[in-house]
Amino acid sequence: MTTKYLSGVGLGLRREMIDELLPDIPSSVDFWEVAPENWIPLGGKFQKNLQHFTKMNNFVAHGLSLSIGSPDPLDINFVKEVKTFLDQHEILYYSEHLSYCSGNGHMYDLMPIPFTEEAVKYVVQRVKQVQDILERPLVLENVSYYAAPGQEMSEQEFTLSVLQESGCLMLLDVNNIYVNSINHNYDAEAFLEAMPSNKIVYGHIAGHYDETDTLKVDTHGADVIEPVWKLLEKAYQVHGVFPTLLERDFNIPPINELLLEVDKIKQIQQKFCTKKLKQYSA
Ligand SMILES: [Fe+2]
C-alpha cells in the first residue's frame, strides 16, 4: 500500500506503542502520525518495525523541530533528512507548527511568532524554501500561545496571511482554537469559520489542563472536554468532514481507552458525513 491518502480518524504512534500494537494493528485507526525526528536517528529493530507499519497503513508525519519562525537559519540538512524519511516511508504530508522552538539553541517549547507583517514575509519565504526541498506542500498547524509579543495584527489575520501567501496547507487543531479563545478572549467559532476549507488537510483534537477559568494550558494530557467536541462538530459543519487525529502525549491511558475517543471522532464524522469523507490525494 502506498500512503497517498488520509481519511477518517488517526492516532499518534510512539516508539513504545509498537510492541503493544503488533501484530494486530487496530483497524479502527485509519491513519497514524509519527514525529520524523524521533525515528530518523534509529536503526535496526525500530526501523524494521516502522517500515512494517508504514507499508500496511496510512501515515502523516508531524514534526517537532523545524522551527519555521526561528530567527536562526533553517536547518537545511535536517529538512533533507526529513525528505528522505518521507520518501522512504511514502508519506505524503509533513505537518509542523506555526511557531518556533529555537533561537541560539533549542528551546524545547513552542514559542509564538510575533503577529506582524514582517514576520509573515519572513515565515512565507522559509515555508517556500522548505517546500522546495521536500517537493511537497508543508502543512502548518495553528498553535496554542500564551503571549503575543509585538502584536500588530490578530492571530487570525496572521494565520490566514501565512497560509495564503506561502501556498502551504493547514492542520486545524480545534483544541488549540478553544484554548486560545479563552486565554486571549476571542470567539472560537468565528476563528474556526474564517479558516480556509480548501487548505485543511487534517485536524487535531486533544485534552488540555484547566489552570483557572481564564487560563487553559494545551497539555495533551487529559480527555477531550465537551466544548472541544462541540467545536469539532462545528468544524465539520463549516468545512466538511476532514481526517482528524487524537493527540495524547501525557497521562496516556491503555490503548483500548484511547480507542474509545478515536471512536467518538468517528461517530461525529459519520453524523456529519452525508457525502464521502473528505480525502486528500497526491
Ligand atoms: Fe495539535
PDB file of N, CA and C and ligand atoms in Angstrom, residues 62 141 173 176 204 220 247, ligand 1:
ATOM      1  N   HIS A  62       4.392  14.390  11.572  1.00  0.00           N
ATOM      2  CA  HIS A  62       4.121  15.625  12.323  1.00  0.00           C
ATOM      3  C   HIS A  62       5.403  16.006  13.063  1.00  0.00           C
ATOM      4  N   GLU A 141       0.218  23.986  11.366  1.00  0.00           N
ATOM      5  CA  GLU A 141      -0.815  23.885  12.402  1.00  0.00           C
ATOM      6  C   GLU A 141      -0.961  25.205  13.168  1.00  0.00           C
ATOM      7  N   ASP A 173      -6.130  22.534  14.407  1.00  0.00           N
ATOM      8  CA  ASP A 173      -6.227  21.962  15.749  1.00  0.00           C
ATOM      9  C   ASP A 173      -7.366  22.648  16.496  1.00  0.00           C
ATOM     10  N   ASN A 176      -6.571  23.760  20.143  1.00  0.00           N
ATOM     11  CA  ASN A 176      -5.772  24.995  20.210  1.00  0.00           C
ATOM     12  C   ASN A 176      -6.655  26.227  20.006  1.00  0.00           C
ATOM     13  N   HIS A 204      -6.524  18.106  14.387  1.00  0.00           N
ATOM     14  CA  HIS A 204      -6.133  17.548  15.683  1.00  0.00           C
ATOM     15  C   HIS A 204      -7.227  17.845  16.692  1.00  0.00           C
ATOM     16  N   HIS A 220      -2.202  18.090  26.116  1.00  0.00           N
ATOM     17  CA  HIS A 220      -2.435  16.761  25.515  1.00  0.00           C
ATOM     18  C   HIS A 220      -2.355  15.676  26.587  1.00  0.00           C
ATOM     19  N   GLU A 247      -4.732  13.568  19.765  1.00  0.00           N
ATOM     20  CA  GLU A 247      -3.389  13.741  20.334  1.00  0.00           C
ATOM     21  C   GLU A 247      -3.425  13.405  21.820  1.00  0.00           C
TER      22      GLU A 247
HETATM   23 FE    FE B   1      -2.042  19.739  17.626  1.00  0.00          FE
END
